[in-house]
């Protein structure tokens, strides 16, 4: 029971079956301890092989890193919690007093993020089951493209028909493309719905054809330009990176004429393309979000902000009400800064070829972070309290602010608002302000700050924290660091995963896209760890210790590459050279190794299956993690070091949301895509060939030479090598057996074979 006799708007339940997990974790810890003891006790004598001593030392350090990393991950997984909302109670109390909601949709490049996909996301959030007069949708177009503006103009007209259809028949999902693809046949039991569905689908298909035709042409015709004054703005646009601010209010929800075909109010719809000039750094998505925050504060100033990526449409029309159950709870709502919905994807293959789903991370890790103080902000599908996002420190005064909220929409006309908002979206507006205060990452800036933090918890630093506004700059994962800074100001956050997923997006359909995406994430995460925003330092005495440690598994993705590369390459080379690095299979010391490996992966498999995965899906996920660790994380670590030394700058790579028909067909058939001569593929192929040569040599020694002693001494090493070979079966197919365009390029094949043979030759004749 809440305050004043109210029942709570949400409840929290601890995960079941954690006793089994804790027993498993304790047993693995014992096994790890025995492995460490073995490495110390059996360290090669000084008079033995020098190479073996160095190899043993390196393997010991790799295993020590894996052990410490595994230990840190247990903070996240120890006691996850799950949230459940009561929307009926919310409606009973606040149906006539809901706060204003501002929704931000961000896009960057119309060629990579097609306008038709963007407006499907826009239409899905316009159609929320929420009072339309209290919704304001903003599209941030960082590409400054008239193609995107034209698509949004078309969507504003189509919404007058689409929103009534959604409301009348309570359909899900409310993205037109997703709805018509997942519900291909009309309901025979409802003739009226079938008739209206046919009509609305035809209208959508006509709009889609117009948009896609214009997109293919690459320009908006003069006839279309005459339809809206906004197109005049593009008379002054030089390039994507050199243009003035563009603000256009396409639907002004304050006006009486802003209604749909049934006479119901429409949400406000705003197009924004912030000013860009070559001499100003635009700070990527974080800069776009901060411009949206300022512009929206002038137009609608909603208390709650939802931000979604342009490819992440709303899959659940009740998501706003779910989020408000947390923000408006009488007892705990005033503590909450943001509510994070986990991402889902609509184009995953049956067995999730590239391990994009993050099934266990969404179902265990995010709830685990929630239990420790709050999940991280992951950039999309997140509802924010505006005041918290704008830098306000938590205080009890935040309680029940909704009841004090009045009609805060601007009184100026749309044209006046457009003109005044252009200043807020200008390049120079943030100069000498606290907007986005940059994350430093340089050798010169690090030591003094670390020393300062270790000495004291300074009041000046607390004041510094309070002054920061909006999303943070200087890091490619602006979302993670922004969420951390909000939590350090005393706010809490919530992870919420409803039965019907809140937001659904598009997953990468090629291996290279997936690896590049993870390279950006891991690089940004490691930058945070090395900056003054490291949770262990910046979060000291501000967030719980367990939450500080819970961030670390993700921030340390990049350095994982070194022990993984060592473990994948060195034991195989030593196998060729006759150097044993593991206990004999008949020795009792082999038991800890066997137990830790079997227990860890058996539990992982069981957990994966429990949350709806498949055995093949689990195997694909193990493969992709190995590939990420040896490529994405390696290049992320390398680039981070170069930035520290001042030899590189932060970049932001937008993942392509479209692919050609051949690529899509192979993806649907779960055939791994290579196709381009990337350095990442050279590393993957070289390691695959190295382990194949070593494994073949080992098998030859055992079965051709009938050397039983070899089997005894090198069994674990051979098994490790064999597992790596199994993981890389799709790589061998791409290297030697496939003839399609997705096969491994010949240049990569030649280089990888040559490098692997060179390494094997050195190992054999050292």
XYZ file of C-alpha atoms in Angstrom:
766
model
C 0.000 0.000 0.000
C 1.422 3.399 -1.005
C 1.033 6.823 0.569
C -2.486 8.064 1.409
C -3.833 4.558 0.983
C -2.902 4.303 -2.710
C -1.956 1.000 -4.194
C 1.410 1.155 -6.024
C 1.459 1.601 -9.787
C 4.146 -1.046 -10.190
C 5.588 -3.958 -8.300
C 9.014 -5.556 -8.149
C 9.704 -9.294 -8.000
C 13.033 -11.033 -7.518
C 14.085 -13.608 -10.089
C 13.359 -17.225 -9.264
C 15.937 -19.994 -9.103
C 18.842 -17.834 -7.959
C 19.909 -20.416 -5.347
C 20.842 -22.750 -8.193
C 22.803 -19.949 -9.852
C 24.630 -19.073 -6.650
C 25.616 -22.715 -6.095
C 26.861 -22.879 -9.674
C 28.832 -19.630 -9.263
C 30.393 -20.814 -5.996
C 31.465 -24.123 -7.549
C 32.986 -22.366 -10.577
C 34.873 -20.038 -8.228
C 36.361 -23.078 -6.486
C 37.365 -24.517 -9.862
C 38.988 -21.223 -10.890
C 40.936 -21.173 -7.636
C 42.348 -24.643 -8.339
C 43.332 -23.565 -11.865
C 45.233 -20.583 -10.463
C 46.952 -22.840 -7.937
C 47.940 -25.230 -10.727
C 49.476 -22.410 -12.760
C 51.579 -21.282 -9.810
C 52.613 -24.730 -8.537
C 53.548 -26.090 -11.960
C 55.319 -23.041 -13.270
C 58.191 -24.352 -15.462
C 61.550 -24.568 -13.712
C 64.245 -22.017 -14.523
C 66.395 -24.605 -16.254
C 63.629 -25.670 -18.639
C 62.567 -24.292 -21.983
C 62.582 -20.504 -22.010
C 59.785 -20.426 -24.592
C 57.602 -22.633 -22.427
C 58.128 -20.334 -19.428
C 57.013 -17.311 -21.427
C 54.051 -19.152 -22.955
C 53.034 -20.436 -19.517
C 53.290 -16.957 -18.023
C 51.164 -15.448 -20.787
C 48.534 -18.169 -20.460
C 48.466 -17.653 -16.693
C 47.858 -13.937 -17.132
C 45.122 -14.611 -19.706
C 43.379 -17.024 -17.331
C 43.771 -14.537 -14.482
C 42.055 -11.883 -16.598
C 39.239 -14.275 -17.529
C 38.816 -15.154 -13.851
C 38.635 -11.530 -12.728
C 36.281 -10.652 -15.576
C 34.012 -13.596 -14.726
C 34.001 -12.483 -11.077
C 32.958 -8.940 -12.023
C 30.099 -10.236 -14.176
C 28.609 -11.940 -11.128
C 27.748 -8.519 -9.683
C 25.339 -8.044 -12.568
C 23.824 -11.502 -12.465
C 23.636 -12.137 -8.740
C 20.068 -11.082 -8.002
C 18.070 -9.676 -10.972
C 14.640 -8.185 -10.413
C 11.638 -7.797 -12.702
C 9.066 -5.006 -12.822
C 5.324 -5.245 -13.456
C 2.962 -2.330 -14.031
C -0.689 -1.668 -13.175
C -1.989 0.521 -15.987
C -5.586 0.218 -14.801
C -4.676 1.965 -11.547
C -2.823 4.642 -13.507
C -5.877 5.361 -15.645
C -8.199 5.501 -12.653
C -6.072 8.151 -10.939
C -4.518 10.224 -13.684
C -6.448 9.768 -16.952
C -7.282 13.489 -17.006
C -3.951 14.643 -15.617
C -1.360 12.913 -17.776
C 1.854 14.844 -18.415
C 2.985 16.061 -21.842
C 5.252 13.615 -23.689
C 7.905 14.709 -26.177
C 9.101 11.966 -28.528
C 12.448 12.268 -30.329
C 13.167 10.217 -33.456
C 16.729 10.539 -34.778
C 17.973 9.855 -38.293
C 21.204 10.763 -40.065
C 21.551 9.587 -43.662
C 18.649 8.878 -46.043
C 20.733 6.444 -48.105
C 21.555 4.297 -45.075
C 18.307 4.918 -43.179
C 15.560 5.026 -45.862
C 12.890 7.721 -45.340
C 10.075 5.163 -45.602
C 11.552 3.301 -42.630
C 11.907 6.577 -40.701
C 8.284 7.596 -41.141
C 7.046 4.146 -40.130
C 8.752 4.743 -36.806
C 7.257 8.242 -36.601
C 3.742 6.955 -37.325
C 4.112 4.194 -34.735
C 4.863 6.691 -31.941
C 2.179 9.128 -33.107
C -0.357 6.322 -32.663
C 0.276 5.649 -28.962
C -2.767 4.934 -26.805
C -2.408 8.313 -25.143
C -4.183 11.696 -25.392
C -2.977 13.046 -28.749
C -3.015 16.656 -27.588
C -0.319 15.729 -25.062
C 1.987 14.059 -27.582
C 4.597 15.975 -29.570
C 6.788 14.067 -32.038
C 10.098 15.510 -33.243
C 12.126 14.122 -36.116
C 15.793 15.112 -36.004
C 17.282 14.816 -39.488
C 21.042 15.091 -39.152
C 21.336 14.506 -42.879
C 19.474 17.743 -43.588
C 17.720 15.994 -46.455
C 14.673 17.312 -48.292
C 13.915 13.649 -49.070
C 13.344 12.972 -45.372
C 11.329 16.179 -45.007
C 9.141 15.155 -47.943
C 8.571 11.709 -46.403
C 7.556 13.326 -43.104
C 5.165 15.639 -44.934
C 3.547 12.584 -46.537
C 3.361 10.893 -43.120
C 1.647 13.944 -41.599
C -1.135 13.582 -44.173
C -1.399 9.812 -43.863
C -1.608 10.062 -40.050
C -5.079 11.615 -40.379
C -6.295 8.227 -41.601
C -3.869 5.888 -39.841
C -4.420 7.070 -36.263
C -8.225 6.637 -36.350
C -7.775 3.147 -37.848
C -5.369 2.177 -35.032
C -7.655 3.619 -32.384
C -10.838 2.108 -33.773
C -9.570 -1.450 -34.071
C -6.855 -1.416 -31.355
C -4.300 -2.897 -33.733
C -0.724 -3.886 -32.889
C 1.906 -3.029 -33.962
C 1.172 0.526 -35.111
C 3.967 0.865 -37.612
C 2.129 0.467 -40.949
C 4.902 -1.610 -42.535
C 5.139 -3.917 -39.526
C 1.370 -4.239 -39.208
C 0.735 -5.148 -42.836
C 3.659 -7.591 -42.923
C 2.734 -9.395 -39.696
C -1.011 -9.355 -40.394
C -1.183 -10.124 -44.130
C -4.854 -11.175 -44.137
C -7.852 -9.149 -42.923
C -10.156 -10.420 -40.198
C -13.019 -12.273 -41.902
C -15.094 -12.014 -38.729
C -15.103 -8.205 -38.965
C -16.244 -7.031 -42.432
C -15.978 -3.374 -41.457
C -12.362 -3.805 -40.402
C -11.582 -5.742 -43.579
C -13.025 -2.955 -45.694
C -11.198 -0.170 -43.863
C -8.018 -2.194 -43.766
C -8.098 -2.580 -47.542
C -8.562 1.174 -47.940
C -5.842 2.165 -45.484
C -3.405 -0.348 -46.938
C -3.942 1.068 -50.414
C -3.312 4.576 -49.083
C -0.129 3.375 -47.410
C 1.114 1.584 -50.520
C 0.479 4.709 -52.621
C 2.395 6.854 -50.122
C 5.210 4.309 -49.970
C 5.540 4.281 -53.755
C 5.682 8.077 -53.909
C 8.356 8.251 -51.219
C 10.487 5.447 -52.636
C 10.252 6.870 -56.153
C 11.417 10.264 -54.926
C 14.197 8.632 -52.891
C 15.444 6.696 -55.927
C 15.490 9.883 -57.992
C 17.472 11.579 -55.251
C 15.540 14.854 -55.496
C 12.120 16.325 -54.793
C 10.273 17.504 -57.887
C 9.323 21.153 -58.345
C 5.656 20.212 -58.277
C 6.007 18.662 -54.806
C 8.095 21.614 -53.559
C 5.141 23.918 -54.148
C 3.050 21.902 -51.675
C 4.763 23.242 -48.541
C 6.734 26.355 -47.636
C 9.308 24.255 -45.812
C 10.980 23.211 -49.056
C 12.172 26.798 -49.492
C 14.698 26.129 -46.729
C 16.643 23.875 -49.102
C 17.271 26.817 -51.430
C 19.957 27.823 -48.915
C 21.398 24.379 -48.124
C 24.922 23.817 -49.460
C 25.664 20.288 -48.257
C 24.726 17.877 -45.505
C 27.480 19.364 -43.341
C 26.989 23.030 -44.256
C 23.487 24.428 -43.816
C 21.348 26.633 -41.612
C 18.919 25.411 -38.936
C 15.663 24.091 -40.342
C 12.607 23.909 -38.089
C 9.179 23.131 -39.543
C 6.006 22.441 -37.565
C 4.066 20.156 -39.895
C 1.183 19.526 -37.491
C 0.460 22.134 -34.819
C -1.523 20.210 -32.235
C -2.704 23.471 -30.631
C -4.757 24.436 -33.665
C -8.411 23.472 -34.005
C -7.832 22.295 -37.578
C -5.141 19.807 -36.510
C -7.556 16.880 -36.450
C -7.863 13.508 -38.137
C -10.719 12.351 -40.363
C -12.836 11.594 -37.282
C -12.320 15.040 -35.777
C -9.927 13.874 -33.045
C -6.821 15.877 -32.191
C -3.529 14.978 -33.841
C -0.159 14.985 -32.093
C 2.150 17.899 -32.855
C 4.721 16.923 -35.488
C 7.995 18.827 -35.918
C 10.875 18.471 -38.372
C 14.305 19.632 -37.147
C 17.648 19.723 -38.895
C 20.130 21.579 -36.707
C 22.634 23.965 -38.167
C 25.917 22.484 -39.343
C 29.063 24.323 -40.367
C 32.492 22.894 -41.260
C 34.219 24.890 -38.499
C 31.971 23.464 -35.752
C 32.059 19.917 -34.417
C 28.490 18.607 -34.520
C 28.980 15.868 -31.869
C 26.990 13.219 -33.730
C 23.791 11.872 -32.161
C 24.453 13.524 -28.784
C 24.519 16.934 -30.455
C 21.265 16.164 -32.269
C 19.594 15.076 -29.024
C 20.675 18.229 -27.205
C 19.269 20.381 -30.007
C 15.996 18.462 -29.713
C 15.894 19.038 -25.964
C 16.259 22.806 -26.429
C 13.835 23.117 -29.355
C 11.190 20.961 -27.672
C 11.450 23.027 -24.476
C 10.310 26.025 -26.504
C 7.499 24.316 -28.418
C 5.959 21.763 -26.035
C 8.252 21.317 -23.011
C 6.964 17.852 -22.135
C 7.913 16.554 -18.688
C 8.784 13.161 -20.165
C 11.017 12.604 -23.188
C 11.083 9.377 -25.179
C 13.930 8.908 -27.624
C 14.016 6.204 -30.292
C 16.308 5.481 -33.208
C 14.684 5.830 -36.612
C 14.791 2.054 -37.175
C 13.296 1.210 -33.768
C 9.526 1.446 -34.194
C 7.046 1.254 -31.336
C 5.720 -2.281 -31.083
C 3.425 -1.666 -28.114
C 0.916 1.192 -28.016
C 0.779 0.964 -24.209
C 4.489 1.728 -23.672
C 3.856 5.342 -22.628
C 1.397 4.256 -19.969
C 3.786 1.545 -18.795
C 6.522 4.144 -18.352
C 4.188 6.524 -16.516
C 3.370 3.783 -14.001
C 6.949 4.247 -12.791
C 7.220 8.029 -13.047
C 3.827 8.720 -11.443
C 3.967 6.177 -8.622
C 3.195 8.096 -5.453
C 5.821 6.400 -3.326
C 8.841 5.865 -5.589
C 8.125 7.696 -8.829
C 9.888 10.922 -7.855
C 13.218 9.037 -7.619
C 13.177 7.751 -11.201
C 15.089 9.544 -13.969
C 14.527 7.161 -16.855
C 12.831 3.908 -17.812
C 14.781 1.763 -20.273
C 13.028 -0.745 -22.532
C 15.350 -3.441 -23.948
C 15.686 -3.494 -27.743
C 14.273 -6.252 -29.935
C 14.640 -6.966 -33.657
C 12.191 -8.030 -36.328
C 14.652 -9.384 -38.891
C 16.503 -11.982 -36.832
C 16.974 -15.399 -38.371
C 15.622 -18.478 -36.604
C 18.971 -19.115 -34.934
C 20.134 -15.479 -34.762
C 23.125 -15.874 -37.080
C 25.082 -12.887 -35.763
C 24.060 -13.089 -32.105
C 22.336 -9.702 -32.250
C 19.403 -10.527 -29.987
C 21.316 -10.211 -26.691
C 18.736 -12.589 -25.303
C 20.399 -13.258 -21.953
C 21.708 -9.707 -21.586
C 18.189 -8.295 -21.922
C 16.591 -10.905 -19.671
C 19.267 -11.181 -16.970
C 21.871 -8.418 -17.153
C 19.552 -5.405 -17.436
C 17.323 -6.664 -14.587
C 20.537 -7.338 -12.657
C 21.664 -3.747 -13.176
C 18.195 -2.669 -12.088
C 18.610 -4.538 -8.818
C 21.977 -2.875 -8.198
C 20.723 0.677 -8.626
C 19.485 1.026 -12.178
C 20.196 -0.073 -15.743
C 22.414 1.901 -18.060
C 20.853 4.101 -20.723
C 21.296 2.294 -24.044
C 20.373 5.052 -26.490
C 16.929 4.076 -27.762
C 13.581 3.033 -26.321
C 14.152 5.112 -23.197
C 11.712 7.412 -21.375
C 13.479 10.283 -19.590
C 12.402 12.797 -16.998
C 13.285 16.078 -18.735
C 14.662 17.722 -15.610
C 17.027 14.824 -14.944
C 18.246 14.786 -18.555
C 18.860 18.536 -18.394
C 21.195 18.252 -15.399
C 18.966 18.578 -12.368
C 20.128 16.830 -9.223
C 17.651 14.542 -7.486
C 15.698 16.018 -4.594
C 12.442 15.330 -2.791
C 10.949 18.386 -4.514
C 10.505 16.316 -7.660
C 7.611 14.455 -6.030
C 4.186 14.848 -7.638
C 5.351 17.505 -10.100
C 2.685 16.204 -12.492
C -0.086 17.620 -10.321
C 1.474 21.087 -10.569
C 1.801 20.838 -14.343
C -0.450 23.101 -16.395
C -0.766 23.675 -20.134
C 2.846 24.540 -20.846
C 2.688 24.627 -24.630
C 3.907 27.814 -26.236
C 1.414 30.568 -27.124
C 3.300 31.955 -30.121
C 2.240 31.111 -33.649
C 3.947 28.257 -35.481
C 5.924 30.632 -37.727
C 7.216 32.603 -34.731
C 8.180 29.398 -32.953
C 10.016 28.117 -36.031
C 12.069 31.293 -36.236
C 12.945 31.394 -32.533
C 13.814 27.697 -32.410
C 16.372 28.102 -35.191
C 18.562 29.960 -32.716
C 18.331 27.074 -30.237
C 19.507 24.674 -32.965
C 22.385 26.854 -34.162
C 26.040 25.792 -34.049
C 27.106 28.619 -31.759
C 24.355 28.260 -29.155
C 26.302 25.830 -26.960
C 29.501 27.906 -26.847
C 30.510 28.764 -23.258
C 27.661 26.681 -21.837
C 27.463 23.392 -19.954
C 25.626 21.616 -22.782
C 27.199 18.235 -23.462
C 30.354 18.963 -21.454
C 32.939 16.838 -23.236
C 34.464 13.608 -21.953
C 38.258 14.104 -21.917
C 40.396 11.270 -23.230
C 44.043 12.191 -23.475
C 47.204 11.285 -21.629
C 47.582 14.814 -20.280
C 44.045 15.071 -18.891
C 43.884 11.730 -17.087
C 46.432 11.569 -14.244
C 45.522 14.787 -12.441
C 41.864 13.918 -12.333
C 42.490 10.380 -11.082
C 44.773 11.734 -8.374
C 42.193 14.338 -7.439
C 39.465 11.740 -7.102
C 41.560 9.454 -4.947
C 42.395 12.307 -2.571
C 38.897 13.452 -1.763
C 35.238 13.600 -2.610
C 35.339 17.303 -3.362
C 32.366 19.642 -3.096
C 33.621 21.328 -6.229
C 33.238 18.074 -8.072
C 29.659 17.745 -6.848
C 28.949 21.231 -8.141
C 30.595 20.294 -11.418
C 28.303 17.286 -11.710
C 25.232 19.468 -11.159
C 26.203 21.886 -13.932
C 26.212 19.385 -16.783
C 23.305 19.560 -19.229
C 21.976 17.130 -21.810
C 23.824 14.231 -23.396
C 27.598 14.115 -23.056
C 30.038 14.742 -25.902
C 33.430 13.310 -26.785
C 32.446 9.646 -26.656
C 30.904 7.352 -29.263
C 28.574 5.814 -26.654
C 27.046 9.036 -25.386
C 24.097 7.078 -23.982
C 26.073 5.037 -21.438
C 27.951 8.015 -20.027
C 24.828 10.175 -19.917
C 22.933 7.536 -17.945
C 25.851 7.153 -15.544
C 26.059 10.898 -14.900
C 22.299 11.004 -14.217
C 22.626 8.176 -11.691
C 25.535 9.995 -10.051
C 23.245 12.970 -9.457
C 21.140 10.786 -7.168
C 18.508 9.522 -9.591
C 17.423 5.927 -10.070
C 16.551 4.159 -13.298
C 14.296 1.262 -14.221
C 14.547 -1.634 -16.665
C 11.177 -2.740 -17.956
C 10.530 -5.584 -20.384
C 6.793 -6.082 -21.005
C 5.405 -9.291 -22.424
C 4.790 -7.493 -25.715
C 8.103 -5.883 -26.617
C 8.079 -2.105 -26.493
C 10.403 -1.336 -29.398
C 11.519 -3.391 -32.373
C 14.338 -2.495 -34.746
C 16.536 -3.733 -37.563
C 19.557 -5.939 -36.814
C 22.735 -5.964 -38.952
C 22.458 -8.454 -41.803
C 26.165 -8.916 -42.536
C 29.063 -9.999 -40.370
C 31.041 -6.834 -41.105
C 28.145 -4.570 -40.068
C 27.857 -6.460 -36.799
C 31.591 -6.306 -36.106
C 31.830 -2.588 -36.903
C 28.857 -1.866 -34.645
C 30.531 -3.698 -31.769
C 33.818 -1.993 -32.503
C 32.133 1.386 -31.948
C 30.371 0.232 -28.786
C 33.419 -1.397 -27.200
C 35.662 1.523 -28.127
C 33.310 4.040 -26.550
C 32.855 1.880 -23.459
C 36.600 1.556 -22.929
C 37.030 5.310 -23.396
C 34.633 5.784 -20.501
C 36.656 3.407 -18.344
C 39.828 5.401 -19.037
C 38.203 8.806 -18.596
C 37.195 10.723 -15.498
C 33.748 9.116 -15.900
C 35.005 5.666 -14.926
C 32.225 4.348 -12.631
C 34.741 3.210 -10.008
C 35.976 6.807 -9.670
C 33.234 9.108 -10.896
C 30.613 6.954 -9.156
C 32.555 6.791 -5.873
C 30.119 7.600 -3.024
C 27.468 8.572 -5.587
C 26.129 5.206 -6.729
C 26.210 1.821 -4.952
C 29.453 -0.134 -5.165
C 27.706 -3.071 -6.823
C 26.433 -0.748 -9.560
C 29.938 0.607 -10.094
C 31.196 -2.927 -10.669
C 28.136 -3.807 -12.756
C 29.168 -1.280 -15.404
C 32.658 -2.766 -15.712
C 31.903 -5.937 -17.755
C 30.696 -3.733 -20.628
C 33.350 -1.046 -20.259
C 36.045 -3.737 -20.397
C 34.891 -5.418 -23.585
C 37.842 -4.001 -25.542
C 40.746 -5.302 -23.391
C 39.150 -8.760 -23.556
C 40.729 -9.038 -26.992
C 44.262 -9.552 -25.662
C 43.703 -12.674 -23.520
C 41.310 -14.077 -26.130
C 43.804 -13.625 -28.965
C 46.481 -15.216 -26.786
C 44.282 -18.166 -25.842
C 43.213 -18.761 -29.453
C 46.702 -18.523 -30.995
C 49.458 -19.441 -28.542
C 48.241 -22.887 -27.311
C 47.820 -23.949 -30.956
C 51.338 -22.815 -31.852
C 52.719 -24.559 -28.766
C 50.833 -27.684 -29.821
C 52.814 -27.633 -33.055
C 56.054 -27.018 -31.193
C 55.468 -29.842 -28.710
C 55.061 -27.521 -25.697
C 52.410 -28.671 -23.247
C 50.545 -25.893 -21.404
C 47.814 -27.909 -19.684
C 47.814 -30.875 -17.281
C 47.773 -34.408 -18.614
C 44.305 -35.787 -19.183
C 44.872 -38.518 -16.574
C 45.981 -36.012 -13.920
C 43.628 -34.807 -11.199
C 44.668 -31.267 -12.136
C 42.694 -31.687 -15.354
C 39.449 -31.836 -13.373
C 39.260 -28.100 -12.487
C 39.790 -27.151 -16.137
C 37.192 -29.646 -17.307
C 34.674 -28.668 -14.631
C 34.928 -24.907 -15.153
C 34.556 -25.243 -18.916
C 31.696 -27.758 -18.798
C 29.823 -26.022 -15.963
C 30.136 -22.567 -17.492
C 28.948 -23.543 -20.937
C 26.304 -25.986 -19.731
C 24.780 -23.266 -17.557
C 25.056 -20.787 -20.414
C 23.256 -23.184 -22.757
C 20.524 -23.916 -20.221
C 20.002 -20.214 -19.583
C 19.857 -19.467 -23.304
C 17.256 -22.200 -23.884
C 15.246 -21.053 -20.864
C 14.784 -17.621 -22.440
C 13.522 -19.022 -25.722
C 16.709 -19.635 -27.700
C 17.778 -22.684 -29.689
C 20.870 -24.878 -29.417
C 22.090 -23.657 -32.806
C 21.360 -20.087 -31.725
C 23.502 -20.571 -28.628
C 26.331 -21.975 -30.747
C 26.066 -19.006 -33.120
C 26.310 -16.683 -30.151
C 29.481 -18.397 -28.880
C 30.986 -18.036 -32.358
C 30.124 -14.380 -32.728
C 31.524 -13.535 -29.285
C 34.804 -15.188 -30.277
C 34.880 -13.231 -33.542
C 34.053 -9.960 -31.780
C 36.750 -10.445 -29.184
C 39.447 -11.129 -31.765
C 38.469 -8.345 -34.200
C 36.011 -5.668 -33.025
C 37.523 -5.413 -29.579
C 41.075 -5.538 -30.900
C 40.549 -2.584 -33.236
C 38.591 -0.776 -30.515
C 41.536 -1.171 -28.138
C 43.971 -0.041 -30.826
C 41.931 3.063 -31.689
C 41.508 3.942 -28.019
C 45.272 3.849 -27.520
C 45.747 6.047 -30.605
C 43.235 8.551 -29.199
C 45.042 8.565 -25.875
C 48.256 9.433 -27.707
C 46.501 12.080 -29.784
C 46.802 10.297 -33.138
C 43.068 9.810 -33.805
C 39.707 11.463 -33.205
C 36.295 10.129 -32.211
C 34.149 9.036 -35.143
C 30.600 7.709 -35.375
C 29.686 4.982 -37.870
C 26.011 4.632 -38.760
C 25.069 1.009 -39.346
C 23.328 0.467 -42.695
C 19.638 -0.467 -42.383
C 19.274 -1.772 -45.939
C 20.988 -4.489 -47.967
C 20.698 -5.860 -51.478
C 18.574 -8.878 -52.348
C 21.451 -11.385 -52.561
C 22.749 -10.395 -49.127
C 19.240 -10.567 -47.657
C 18.642 -14.015 -49.166
C 21.885 -15.420 -47.759
C 21.088 -13.869 -44.379
C 17.648 -15.504 -44.316
C 19.312 -18.830 -45.185
C 21.749 -18.254 -42.288
C 24.795 -18.178 -44.546
C 27.515 -15.996 -43.079
C 28.379 -12.936 -45.170
C 32.015 -11.988 -45.841
C 32.379 -10.463 -49.294
C 34.655 -7.468 -48.593
C 38.419 -7.442 -47.936
C 38.315 -6.112 -44.383
C 41.303 -6.331 -41.984
C 38.880 -7.915 -39.534
C 38.345 -10.813 -41.919
C 42.104 -11.220 -42.340
C 42.462 -11.743 -38.581
C 39.513 -14.139 -38.460
C 40.757 -16.202 -41.396
C 44.368 -16.281 -40.167
C 43.369 -17.561 -36.725
C 41.045 -20.111 -38.325
C 43.805 -21.442 -40.605
C 46.362 -21.435 -37.792
C 44.154 -23.646 -35.632
C 43.257 -25.896 -38.561
C 46.927 -26.553 -39.354
C 47.689 -27.219 -35.686
C 44.723 -29.534 -35.242
C 45.583 -31.565 -38.342
C 49.182 -31.886 -37.162
C 48.027 -33.033 -33.702
C 45.688 -35.647 -35.175
C 48.487 -36.907 -37.421
C 50.845 -37.317 -34.471
C 48.297 -39.272 -32.444
C 46.775 -41.566 -35.046
C 49.569 -41.927 -37.558
C 52.502 -41.969 -35.162
C 50.425 -43.766 -32.487
C 51.972 -41.577 -29.775
C 49.876 -42.265 -26.673
C 52.051 -39.919 -24.621
C 51.133 -37.116 -27.004
C 47.468 -37.845 -26.383
C 48.048 -37.704 -22.610
C 50.040 -34.466 -22.575
C 48.264 -32.515 -25.271
C 44.643 -33.673 -24.946
C 43.302 -30.433 -23.459
C 45.334 -28.367 -25.883
C 44.039 -30.443 -28.776
C 40.447 -30.137 -27.574
C 40.834 -26.349 -27.334
C 42.243 -26.266 -30.856
C 39.437 -28.518 -32.110
C 36.744 -26.293 -30.585
C 38.247 -23.273 -32.338
C 38.159 -25.235 -35.604
C 34.484 -26.121 -35.052
C 33.617 -22.498 -34.321
C 35.266 -21.469 -37.574
C 33.493 -23.950 -39.886
C 31.586 -21.122 -41.667
C 34.927 -19.349 -42.146
C 36.433 -22.390 -43.910
C 33.351 -22.568 -46.112
C 33.804 -18.920 -47.028
C 37.510 -19.435 -47.704
C 37.399 -22.560 -49.865
C 33.961 -23.912 -50.718
C 31.646 -21.028 -51.534
C 31.499 -19.330 -54.928
C 28.854 -16.668 -54.244
C 29.538 -12.972 -53.716
C 29.411 -13.440 -49.946
C 32.450 -15.733 -49.927
C 35.757 -14.650 -48.452
C 37.675 -12.460 -50.949
C 40.670 -14.141 -52.587
C 43.034 -11.504 -51.220
C 41.982 -12.362 -47.670
C 42.370 -16.086 -48.368
C 45.913 -15.714 -49.725
C 47.037 -13.444 -46.898
C 45.530 -15.591 -44.155
C 47.013 -18.834 -45.495
C 50.435 -17.218 -45.901
C 50.397 -15.706 -42.406
C 49.185 -18.956 -40.818
C 51.859 -21.003 -42.610
C 54.530 -18.534 -41.540
C 53.441 -18.724 -37.890
C 53.279 -22.543 -38.006
C 56.726 -22.754 -39.593
C 58.219 -20.624 -36.830
C 56.510 -22.780 -34.181
C 57.725 -26.046 -35.761
C 61.329 -25.012 -36.189
C 61.899 -22.825 -33.144
